[in-house]
Amino acid sequence: MTFQSLALRPRLLDAVSEMGYTSPTPIQREAIPHVLDGRDVVGCAQTGTGKTAAFVLPTLQLIKPGSGLKALVVTPTRELAQQIGDVAREVSRFSRHRVAEIYGGVGYEPQLKKLRRGVDMVIATPGRLLDIHARGEIDLSEVEVLVLDEADRMLDMGFWPDVRRILHLLPERRQNLLFSATMSSSVLSVVRQTLTDPIHIETSPATTTVDGVKQMVYPVSAQQKSELLVALLEKDHLDRVLVFTRTKHRADRVHRQLSRQGISSASIHGGRSQAQRQQALDSFKAGRTRVLVATDVVARGIDVDEISHVINYDMPNSPEDYVHRIGRTARAGSEGSAISFLAAEETTTLHDIERKLGLRIDCIDHEGFKYASDRIIPVAGRDISTRPRAMFAGGVMRGRARTGRGRSGRGSMGARR
Ligand code: AMP
């Protein structure tokens, strides 16, 4: 299957090949023809599946450049707005559309300037979009295509009242595309209220996201987590590592601890300014920072290729967050590893994750690490293996964790749907 067979115009095909995409991902294959047909589409897809191009390409094909604001993308975070903006801008270099991002946390003036010059597509977070509308600086009355990106996240973050206000500002007759990593009952209810006779597309997203990821659990007491992290980083020469903590304070603390050990790191979370987050991301992308310590709030915005390891310093709150975190590695078909530090009090979360994902994650002890004698092994009845050295080759795990009984840590979320 090629992009040519999806009926995309030559300029968009040029953009696709410039971006280095050779064949469409499943969500692109499924969604693009329906969007071009003018249908409302619901896509159950996560970041990492190529969903951005799945809506950006056909939407831009549908709207004529230079004819005013015809496409609106609403997304929960500024990082996502920027990422979508990057893709849209790349495509626009060929299609000649004018694209603007609108998000909070930065000054209004540059965004207003762009809007005043005229735009065809706007990618916005809800709050700032409403602010700018209230100032009379944006006309939404001619929007023909609306994309609601990460609808589940917008609901979780309490943005829905704002989104509803935005919907009232749009023409009733329009094409709606909605993407969501999960299809909870609240998302489905939004779909019913907002979309007209939509096509539902589900491309078993997590097979893309979780499949290439080797997953392991390292039982360790809460007190020894930072020591274990340093030991892993020092001994195994892990290169581009993303560490997740439960809170922003813990993220900053881990970052400071690593710095003290001479390990280059940065932290990124909701408590840092936009400029600080961008700087940390850029430095990590460029390879100047080895370890990026993050919280769940910013997880979805981290679109960095070649992350070799995701380390859950703290277990995430939900299986969905787990999938989002570990989906930051093994992107676009490469291999990656996800290591979860598991303190006794975090066992329930592990069980939830395993149940939802339909798999059992191997338990590993780091060879040579001095575990405290009073460590509680929270996973009763499960063998713990010492990870064979050969598994770490060039920083990326190649082999498979061996345990006596546990099944492989690989798995897909397909089983949970
Ligand atoms: P997304 O799910 O939109 O965040 O995309 C995840 C990653 O996949 C991004 O780094 C994209 O550049 C990349 N990508 C999207 N579509 C394709 C494709 N057809 N072929 C290869 N890479 C792609």
Short mmCIF file of C-alpha atoms and ligand atoms in Angstrom, two decimals:
data_model
loop_
_atom_site.label_atom_id
_atom_site.label_comp_id
_atom_site.label_asym_id
_atom_site.label_seq_id
_atom_site.Cartn_x
_atom_site.Cartn_y
_atom_site.Cartn_z
CA MET A 1 0.00 0.00 0.00
CA THR A 2 1.39 3.40 -0.96
CA PHE A 3 0.37 6.98 -0.27
CA GLN A 4 -0.33 7.35 -4.02
CA SER A 5 -3.19 4.88 -3.75
CA LEU A 6 -4.87 7.07 -1.09
CA ALA A 7 -5.79 9.71 -3.66
CA LEU A 8 -3.62 12.40 -2.16
CA ARG A 9 -2.66 15.24 -4.50
CA PRO A 10 0.88 15.47 -5.88
CA ARG A 11 1.87 18.35 -3.58
CA LEU A 12 0.87 16.38 -0.52
CA LEU A 13 2.67 13.33 -1.85
CA ASP A 14 5.79 15.47 -2.21
CA ALA A 15 5.38 16.52 1.42
CA VAL A 16 4.97 12.91 2.49
CA SER A 17 8.14 11.84 0.75
CA GLU A 18 10.00 14.86 2.12
CA MET A 19 8.99 13.73 5.61
CA GLY A 20 10.47 10.35 4.83
CA TYR A 21 7.25 8.34 5.02
CA THR A 22 7.29 5.51 2.52
CA SER A 23 4.04 3.72 3.26
CA PRO A 24 1.00 4.78 5.26
CA THR A 25 0.51 3.47 8.80
CA PRO A 26 -2.73 1.54 9.49
CA ILE A 27 -4.56 4.58 10.88
CA GLN A 28 -3.51 6.61 7.83
CA ARG A 29 -4.64 3.86 5.46
CA GLU A 30 -8.01 3.65 7.15
CA ALA A 31 -8.73 7.28 7.90
CA ILE A 32 -7.44 9.25 4.91
CA PRO A 33 -9.96 7.95 2.29
CA HIS A 34 -12.94 8.55 4.60
CA VAL A 35 -11.80 12.04 5.52
CA LEU A 36 -11.33 12.85 1.84
CA ASP A 37 -14.85 11.55 1.27
CA GLY A 38 -16.15 14.15 3.68
CA ARG A 39 -17.22 11.69 6.37
CA ASP A 40 -17.06 12.22 10.11
CA VAL A 41 -14.44 9.88 11.54
CA VAL A 42 -13.72 8.54 15.02
CA GLY A 43 -10.21 7.17 15.31
CA CYS A 44 -9.17 5.13 18.30
CA ALA A 45 -5.45 5.75 18.07
CA GLN A 46 -2.59 6.78 20.26
CA THR A 47 0.39 8.97 19.69
CA GLY A 48 3.00 6.92 17.89
CA THR A 49 0.58 5.44 15.36
CA GLY A 50 0.93 8.25 12.81
CA LYS A 51 -2.45 9.74 13.67
CA THR A 52 -1.26 13.32 13.20
CA ALA A 53 -0.55 12.86 9.51
CA ALA A 54 -3.76 10.80 9.28
CA PHE A 55 -5.78 13.96 9.89
CA VAL A 56 -3.40 16.71 8.76
CA LEU A 57 -2.90 15.37 5.21
CA PRO A 58 -6.52 14.87 4.16
CA THR A 59 -7.74 17.97 6.02
CA LEU A 60 -5.28 20.17 4.15
CA GLN A 61 -6.29 18.51 0.91
CA LEU A 62 -9.93 19.42 1.60
CA ILE A 63 -9.36 23.12 2.21
CA LYS A 64 -8.20 25.62 -0.36
CA PRO A 65 -5.12 27.62 0.60
CA GLY A 66 -5.76 31.32 1.05
CA SER A 67 -9.49 31.03 1.59
CA GLY A 68 -9.55 31.86 5.31
CA LEU A 69 -9.81 29.77 8.43
CA LYS A 70 -11.41 26.51 7.32
CA ALA A 71 -9.78 23.88 9.56
CA LEU A 72 -9.53 23.87 13.33
CA VAL A 73 -7.64 21.32 15.39
CA VAL A 74 -8.29 21.33 19.14
CA THR A 75 -5.78 19.48 21.29
CA PRO A 76 -5.16 19.37 25.06
CA THR A 77 -1.56 20.52 25.48
CA ARG A 78 0.80 23.02 23.98
CA GLU A 79 3.35 20.32 23.22
CA LEU A 80 0.77 18.49 21.13
CA ALA A 81 -0.25 21.73 19.44
CA GLN A 82 3.37 22.35 18.53
CA GLN A 83 3.88 18.83 17.25
CA ILE A 84 0.78 18.94 15.09
CA GLY A 85 1.85 22.41 13.98
CA ASP A 86 5.25 21.05 12.96
CA VAL A 87 3.64 18.37 10.79
CA ALA A 88 1.12 20.81 9.31
CA ARG A 89 3.82 23.36 8.55
CA GLU A 90 5.99 20.74 6.90
CA VAL A 91 3.08 19.71 4.67
CA SER A 92 2.18 23.37 4.04
CA ARG A 93 5.57 24.09 2.57
CA PHE A 94 4.27 22.07 -0.35
CA SER A 95 0.53 22.71 -0.16
CA ARG A 96 0.95 26.49 0.53
CA HIS A 97 -1.51 26.56 3.41
CA ARG A 98 -1.04 29.03 6.25
CA VAL A 99 -0.98 27.38 9.64
CA ALA A 100 -0.97 28.88 13.14
CA GLU A 101 -0.73 27.38 16.61
CA ILE A 102 -2.52 28.94 19.53
CA TYR A 103 -1.68 27.83 23.06
CA GLY A 104 -1.31 29.30 26.51
CA GLY A 105 1.79 29.96 28.56
CA VAL A 106 3.34 32.31 25.99
CA GLY A 107 2.64 35.87 24.85
CA TYR A 108 -0.41 36.67 22.76
CA GLU A 109 1.16 39.05 20.30
CA PRO A 110 3.06 36.64 17.99
CA GLN A 111 -0.04 34.42 17.77
CA LEU A 112 -2.31 37.39 17.03
CA LYS A 113 0.09 38.67 14.40
CA LYS A 114 -0.09 35.36 12.60
CA LEU A 115 -3.86 35.29 12.76
CA ARG A 116 -4.12 38.83 11.42
CA ARG A 117 -1.98 37.90 8.43
CA GLY A 118 -4.55 35.23 7.55
CA VAL A 119 -4.57 31.50 8.23
CA ASP A 120 -6.16 28.39 6.72
CA MET A 121 -5.66 26.02 9.65
CA VAL A 122 -5.44 26.72 13.36
CA ILE A 123 -4.16 24.22 15.92
CA ALA A 124 -5.22 25.30 19.38
CA THR A 125 -5.55 24.42 23.01
CA PRO A 126 -9.07 25.23 24.25
CA GLY A 127 -8.43 27.99 26.82
CA ARG A 128 -6.25 30.23 24.68
CA LEU A 129 -8.52 29.75 21.69
CA LEU A 130 -11.49 31.02 23.71
CA ASP A 131 -9.45 33.96 25.03
CA ILE A 132 -8.46 34.98 21.54
CA HIS A 133 -12.02 34.59 20.34
CA ALA A 134 -13.27 36.75 23.21
CA ARG A 135 -10.84 39.45 22.06
CA GLY A 136 -12.46 39.33 18.66
CA GLU A 137 -9.25 38.20 17.00
CA ILE A 138 -10.43 34.98 15.40
CA ASP A 139 -13.42 34.18 13.22
CA LEU A 140 -14.53 30.58 13.55
CA SER A 141 -17.72 30.97 11.57
CA GLU A 142 -16.35 29.43 8.39
CA VAL A 143 -14.66 26.37 9.81
CA GLU A 144 -15.43 23.36 7.65
CA VAL A 145 -13.30 20.69 9.29
CA LEU A 146 -12.95 20.27 13.05
CA VAL A 147 -10.44 17.86 14.56
CA LEU A 148 -10.72 16.96 18.23
CA ASP A 149 -7.39 15.41 19.10
CA GLU A 150 -6.85 13.29 22.23
CA ALA A 151 -10.49 13.65 23.22
CA ASP A 152 -10.03 11.37 26.23
CA ARG A 153 -7.25 13.55 27.54
CA MET A 154 -9.32 16.68 27.09
CA LEU A 155 -12.09 15.09 29.12
CA ASP A 156 -9.63 13.92 31.81
CA MET A 157 -8.11 17.38 32.06
CA GLY A 158 -11.49 19.00 32.52
CA PHE A 159 -11.40 20.86 29.21
CA TRP A 160 -14.77 19.67 28.01
CA PRO A 161 -16.81 22.74 29.01
CA ASP A 162 -14.34 24.86 27.01
CA VAL A 163 -14.54 22.50 24.04
CA ARG A 164 -18.31 22.69 24.15
CA ARG A 165 -18.11 26.49 24.07
CA ILE A 166 -15.88 26.24 21.03
CA LEU A 167 -18.34 23.91 19.30
CA HIS A 168 -21.04 26.58 19.69
CA LEU A 169 -18.84 29.05 17.81
CA LEU A 170 -18.55 26.79 14.77
CA PRO A 171 -21.00 26.36 11.91
CA GLU A 172 -23.37 23.48 12.52
CA ARG A 173 -22.65 21.99 9.14
CA ARG A 174 -19.08 20.86 9.25
CA GLN A 175 -16.96 17.72 9.09
CA ASN A 176 -15.80 16.33 12.44
CA LEU A 177 -12.83 14.11 13.15
CA LEU A 178 -12.24 12.84 16.67
CA PHE A 179 -9.20 10.96 17.87
CA SER A 180 -8.81 9.33 21.25
CA ALA A 181 -6.44 6.76 22.70
CA THR A 182 -9.26 5.19 24.66
CA MET A 183 -12.97 4.88 24.00
CA SER A 184 -14.45 5.31 27.46
CA SER A 185 -18.16 5.81 27.86
CA SER A 186 -17.63 9.56 28.27
CA VAL A 187 -15.71 9.71 24.97
CA LEU A 188 -18.47 7.72 23.27
CA SER A 189 -21.06 10.07 24.64
CA VAL A 190 -19.13 13.03 23.20
CA VAL A 191 -18.98 11.20 19.88
CA ARG A 192 -22.76 10.76 19.91
CA GLN A 193 -23.35 14.41 20.73
CA THR A 194 -20.85 15.91 18.34
CA LEU A 195 -20.40 13.71 15.28
CA THR A 196 -22.78 12.77 12.49
CA ASP A 197 -22.95 9.16 11.38
CA PRO A 198 -19.24 8.69 11.95
CA ILE A 199 -17.00 5.95 10.59
CA HIS A 200 -15.24 4.21 13.48
CA ILE A 201 -11.65 3.25 12.97
CA GLU A 202 -9.66 1.20 15.40
CA THR A 203 -6.19 0.17 14.42
CA SER A 204 -5.22 -1.85 17.48
CA PRO A 205 -2.99 1.10 18.29
CA ALA A 206 -1.03 -0.39 21.09
CA THR A 207 0.36 -3.11 18.88
CA THR A 208 2.33 -0.31 17.32
CA THR A 209 3.01 1.32 20.62
CA VAL A 210 3.70 -1.58 22.93
CA ASP A 211 4.80 -4.32 20.60
CA GLY A 212 8.40 -3.33 20.06
CA VAL A 213 8.86 -2.64 23.78
CA LYS A 214 10.52 -5.12 26.12
CA GLN A 215 8.91 -4.65 29.49
CA MET A 216 10.48 -5.45 32.82
CA VAL A 217 9.74 -4.87 36.47
CA TYR A 218 12.50 -4.22 38.99
CA PRO A 219 11.25 -4.80 42.55
CA VAL A 220 12.97 -2.26 44.81
CA SER A 221 12.12 -0.37 47.97
CA ALA A 222 11.07 3.26 47.60
CA GLN A 223 14.21 4.29 49.49
CA GLN A 224 16.54 2.57 47.03
CA LYS A 225 14.98 3.77 43.80
CA SER A 226 17.42 6.57 43.11
CA GLU A 227 20.40 4.37 43.96
CA LEU A 228 19.12 1.71 41.56
CA LEU A 229 18.54 4.29 38.84
CA VAL A 230 22.10 5.53 39.11
CA ALA A 231 23.39 1.94 39.12
CA LEU A 232 21.45 1.12 35.95
CA LEU A 233 22.60 4.25 34.20
CA GLU A 234 26.20 3.77 35.22
CA LYS A 235 26.53 0.10 34.50
CA ASP A 236 24.44 -0.40 31.45
CA HIS A 237 25.38 2.66 29.45
CA LEU A 238 21.79 3.44 28.67
CA ASP A 239 21.87 6.35 26.30
CA ARG A 240 18.67 8.22 25.66
CA VAL A 241 16.60 7.53 28.71
CA LEU A 242 13.24 8.90 29.70
CA VAL A 243 12.43 8.61 33.43
CA PHE A 244 8.89 9.08 34.74
CA THR A 245 8.02 10.12 38.26
CA ARG A 246 4.67 10.56 39.97
CA THR A 247 5.00 14.25 40.84
CA LYS A 248 6.89 17.28 39.62
CA HIS A 249 8.75 17.54 42.91
CA ARG A 250 9.99 14.01 42.52
CA ALA A 251 11.00 14.77 38.94
CA ASP A 252 13.10 17.71 40.09
CA ARG A 253 14.58 15.66 42.91
CA VAL A 254 15.61 12.80 40.63
CA HIS A 255 17.08 15.30 38.19
CA ARG A 256 19.16 16.86 41.00
CA GLN A 257 20.31 13.47 42.25
CA LEU A 258 21.46 12.46 38.78
CA SER A 259 23.25 15.76 38.27
CA ARG A 260 25.10 15.26 41.54
CA GLN A 261 26.33 11.91 40.20
CA GLY A 262 27.60 13.59 37.05
CA ILE A 263 24.84 12.20 34.86
CA SER A 264 23.52 14.81 32.43
CA SER A 265 19.80 15.20 32.91
CA ALA A 266 16.90 17.63 32.71
CA SER A 267 13.38 17.65 34.08
CA ILE A 268 10.16 18.48 32.29
CA HIS A 269 6.74 18.85 33.89
CA GLY A 270 3.70 21.09 34.18
CA GLY A 271 5.40 23.31 36.73
CA ARG A 272 8.05 24.50 34.31
CA SER A 273 7.64 27.33 31.88
CA GLN A 274 7.11 26.70 28.21
CA ALA A 275 10.61 27.96 27.45
CA GLN A 276 12.15 25.68 30.07
CA ARG A 277 10.27 22.66 28.74
CA GLN A 278 11.26 23.40 25.18
CA GLN A 279 14.88 23.86 26.16
CA ALA A 280 14.93 20.55 28.03
CA LEU A 281 13.30 18.74 25.12
CA ASP A 282 15.63 20.28 22.53
CA SER A 283 18.69 19.37 24.52
CA PHE A 284 17.42 15.80 24.96
CA LYS A 285 16.58 15.53 21.26
CA ALA A 286 20.01 16.79 20.31
CA GLY A 287 21.63 14.20 22.59
CA ARG A 288 23.21 16.79 24.90
CA THR A 289 21.13 15.50 27.80
CA ARG A 290 21.21 11.79 28.46
CA VAL A 291 18.29 11.52 30.83
CA LEU A 292 15.00 13.39 30.71
CA VAL A 293 12.90 13.16 33.88
CA ALA A 294 9.20 13.77 33.24
CA THR A 295 5.72 13.50 34.70
CA ASP A 296 2.60 12.11 33.00
CA VAL A 297 1.23 15.54 32.22
CA VAL A 298 3.88 16.06 29.57
CA ALA A 299 4.29 12.42 28.48
CA ARG A 300 2.28 12.75 25.32
CA GLY A 301 4.22 15.76 24.18
CA ILE A 302 7.51 13.92 24.14
CA ASP A 303 7.96 12.98 20.52
CA VAL A 304 11.60 12.03 20.40
CA ASP A 305 12.86 9.26 18.20
CA GLU A 306 15.46 6.81 19.44
CA ILE A 307 14.54 6.81 23.12
CA SER A 308 16.17 3.52 24.07
CA HIS A 309 14.69 3.17 27.54
CA VAL A 310 11.72 4.39 29.47
CA ILE A 311 12.15 3.97 33.22
CA ASN A 312 9.09 4.21 35.43
CA TYR A 313 10.79 5.47 38.56
CA ASP A 314 7.29 5.53 40.02
CA MET A 315 4.51 3.37 38.66
CA PRO A 316 1.92 5.35 36.71
CA ASN A 317 -1.59 5.90 38.05
CA SER A 318 -3.35 3.93 35.36
CA PRO A 319 -2.72 1.34 32.64
CA GLU A 320 -3.47 4.06 30.05
CA ASP A 321 -0.68 6.25 31.43
CA TYR A 322 1.59 3.21 31.42
CA VAL A 323 0.97 2.66 27.72
CA HIS A 324 1.51 6.36 27.01
CA ARG A 325 4.75 6.36 28.92
CA ILE A 326 6.26 3.27 27.38
CA GLY A 327 4.96 4.28 23.96
CA ARG A 328 7.67 6.99 24.02
CA THR A 329 10.19 4.29 23.20
CA ALA A 330 10.21 1.88 20.27
CA ARG A 331 8.71 4.47 17.98
CA ALA A 332 8.29 3.87 14.26
CA GLY A 333 9.31 0.24 14.48
CA SER A 334 12.54 0.50 16.46
CA GLU A 335 13.13 -1.49 19.63
CA GLY A 336 12.99 -0.13 23.12
CA SER A 337 12.79 -1.17 26.72
CA ALA A 338 10.53 -0.17 29.55
CA ILE A 339 11.74 -0.72 33.09
CA SER A 340 9.34 -0.23 35.98
CA PHE A 341 10.63 0.21 39.52
CA LEU A 342 8.15 -1.47 41.78
CA ALA A 343 7.93 -0.72 45.49
CA ALA A 344 5.68 -2.89 47.65
CA GLU A 345 2.98 -0.22 47.78
CA GLU A 346 2.76 -0.08 43.99
CA THR A 347 1.76 -3.68 43.41
CA THR A 348 -1.90 -2.99 42.72
CA THR A 349 -0.97 -0.76 39.80
CA LEU A 350 1.18 -3.51 38.32
CA HIS A 351 -1.69 -5.96 38.57
CA ASP A 352 -4.04 -3.47 36.89
CA ILE A 353 -1.61 -2.95 34.06
CA GLU A 354 -1.06 -6.65 33.53
CA ARG A 355 -4.78 -7.33 33.56
CA LYS A 356 -5.56 -4.54 31.10
CA LEU A 357 -2.73 -5.43 28.76
CA GLY A 358 -3.29 -9.15 29.08
CA LEU A 359 0.31 -9.98 29.83
CA ARG A 360 2.68 -10.74 32.62
CA ILE A 361 5.77 -8.62 32.94
CA ASP A 362 9.06 -10.27 33.83
CA CYS A 363 10.68 -9.46 37.16
CA ILE A 364 14.36 -8.67 37.12
CA ASP A 365 17.06 -8.01 39.73
CA HIS A 366 19.91 -5.79 38.68
CA GLU A 367 23.02 -7.90 38.88
CA GLY A 368 25.53 -6.74 41.45
CA PHE A 369 23.19 -4.22 43.06
CA LYS A 370 23.08 -4.35 46.86
CA TYR A 371 19.38 -4.60 47.62
CA ALA A 372 18.42 -3.72 51.19
CA SER A 373 18.02 -6.85 53.26
CA ASP A 374 14.51 -5.88 54.30
CA ARG A 375 13.26 -5.45 50.74
CA ILE A 376 9.74 -6.73 50.29
CA ILE A 377 9.28 -8.54 46.99
CA PRO A 378 5.84 -7.33 46.05
CA VAL A 379 5.10 -9.87 43.36
CA ALA A 380 4.41 -12.98 45.34
CA GLY A 381 4.96 -16.28 43.66
CA ARG A 382 6.88 -14.89 40.76
CA ASP A 383 10.43 -15.79 39.87
CA ILE A 384 12.99 -13.04 39.71
CA SER A 385 15.78 -13.43 37.23
CA THR A 386 19.06 -11.61 37.07
CA ARG A 387 19.15 -9.97 33.75
CA PRO A 388 21.67 -11.65 31.45
CA ARG A 389 24.34 -9.16 30.48
CA ALA A 390 24.19 -9.98 26.79
CA MET A 391 20.73 -8.48 26.62
CA PHE A 392 22.05 -4.98 26.65
CA ALA A 393 23.78 -4.44 23.34
CA GLY A 394 24.53 -0.88 22.37
CA GLY A 395 22.12 0.38 24.97
CA VAL A 396 19.11 -1.33 23.47
CA MET A 397 17.90 -4.61 24.76
CA ARG A 398 17.99 -7.32 22.18
CA GLY A 399 17.39 -10.51 24.07
CA ARG A 400 14.49 -11.48 26.21
CA ALA A 401 14.32 -11.47 29.96
CA ARG A 402 14.42 -15.02 31.20
CA THR A 403 12.25 -16.08 34.06
CA GLY A 404 11.22 -19.46 35.23
CA ARG A 405 7.52 -19.00 34.89
CA GLY A 406 6.57 -15.55 33.66
CA ARG A 407 5.39 -15.06 30.14
CA SER A 408 7.17 -12.67 27.85
CA GLY A 409 6.85 -9.00 28.70
CA ARG A 410 5.81 -8.23 25.14
CA GLY A 411 2.21 -7.74 24.53
CA SER A 412 -0.44 -5.73 22.84
CA MET A 413 -3.39 -3.93 24.26
CA GLY A 414 -5.48 -5.66 21.66
CA ALA A 415 -6.34 -8.18 24.30
CA ARG A 416 -8.01 -5.61 26.47
CA ARG A 417 -10.44 -4.39 23.91
P1 AMP B 1 2.05 10.40 15.68
O1 AMP B 1 1.29 9.19 16.08
O2 AMP B 1 1.30 11.26 14.73
O3 AMP B 1 2.57 11.16 16.87
O4 AMP B 1 3.34 9.92 14.84
C1 AMP B 1 4.35 9.16 15.44
C2 AMP B 1 5.66 9.18 14.66
O5 AMP B 1 5.52 8.42 13.47
C3 AMP B 1 6.11 10.58 14.24
O6 AMP B 1 7.49 10.68 14.55
C4 AMP B 1 5.87 10.60 12.75
O7 AMP B 1 6.82 11.43 12.10
C5 AMP B 1 6.03 9.15 12.34
N1 AMP B 1 5.20 8.76 11.18
C6 AMP B 1 3.92 9.11 10.94
N2 AMP B 1 3.48 8.53 9.80
C7 AMP B 1 4.49 7.79 9.33
C8 AMP B 1 4.64 6.94 8.18
N3 AMP B 1 3.66 6.74 7.31
N4 AMP B 1 5.83 6.33 8.01
C9 AMP B 1 6.83 6.51 8.91
N5 AMP B 1 6.75 7.30 10.01
C10 AMP B 1 5.60 7.92 10.23
#
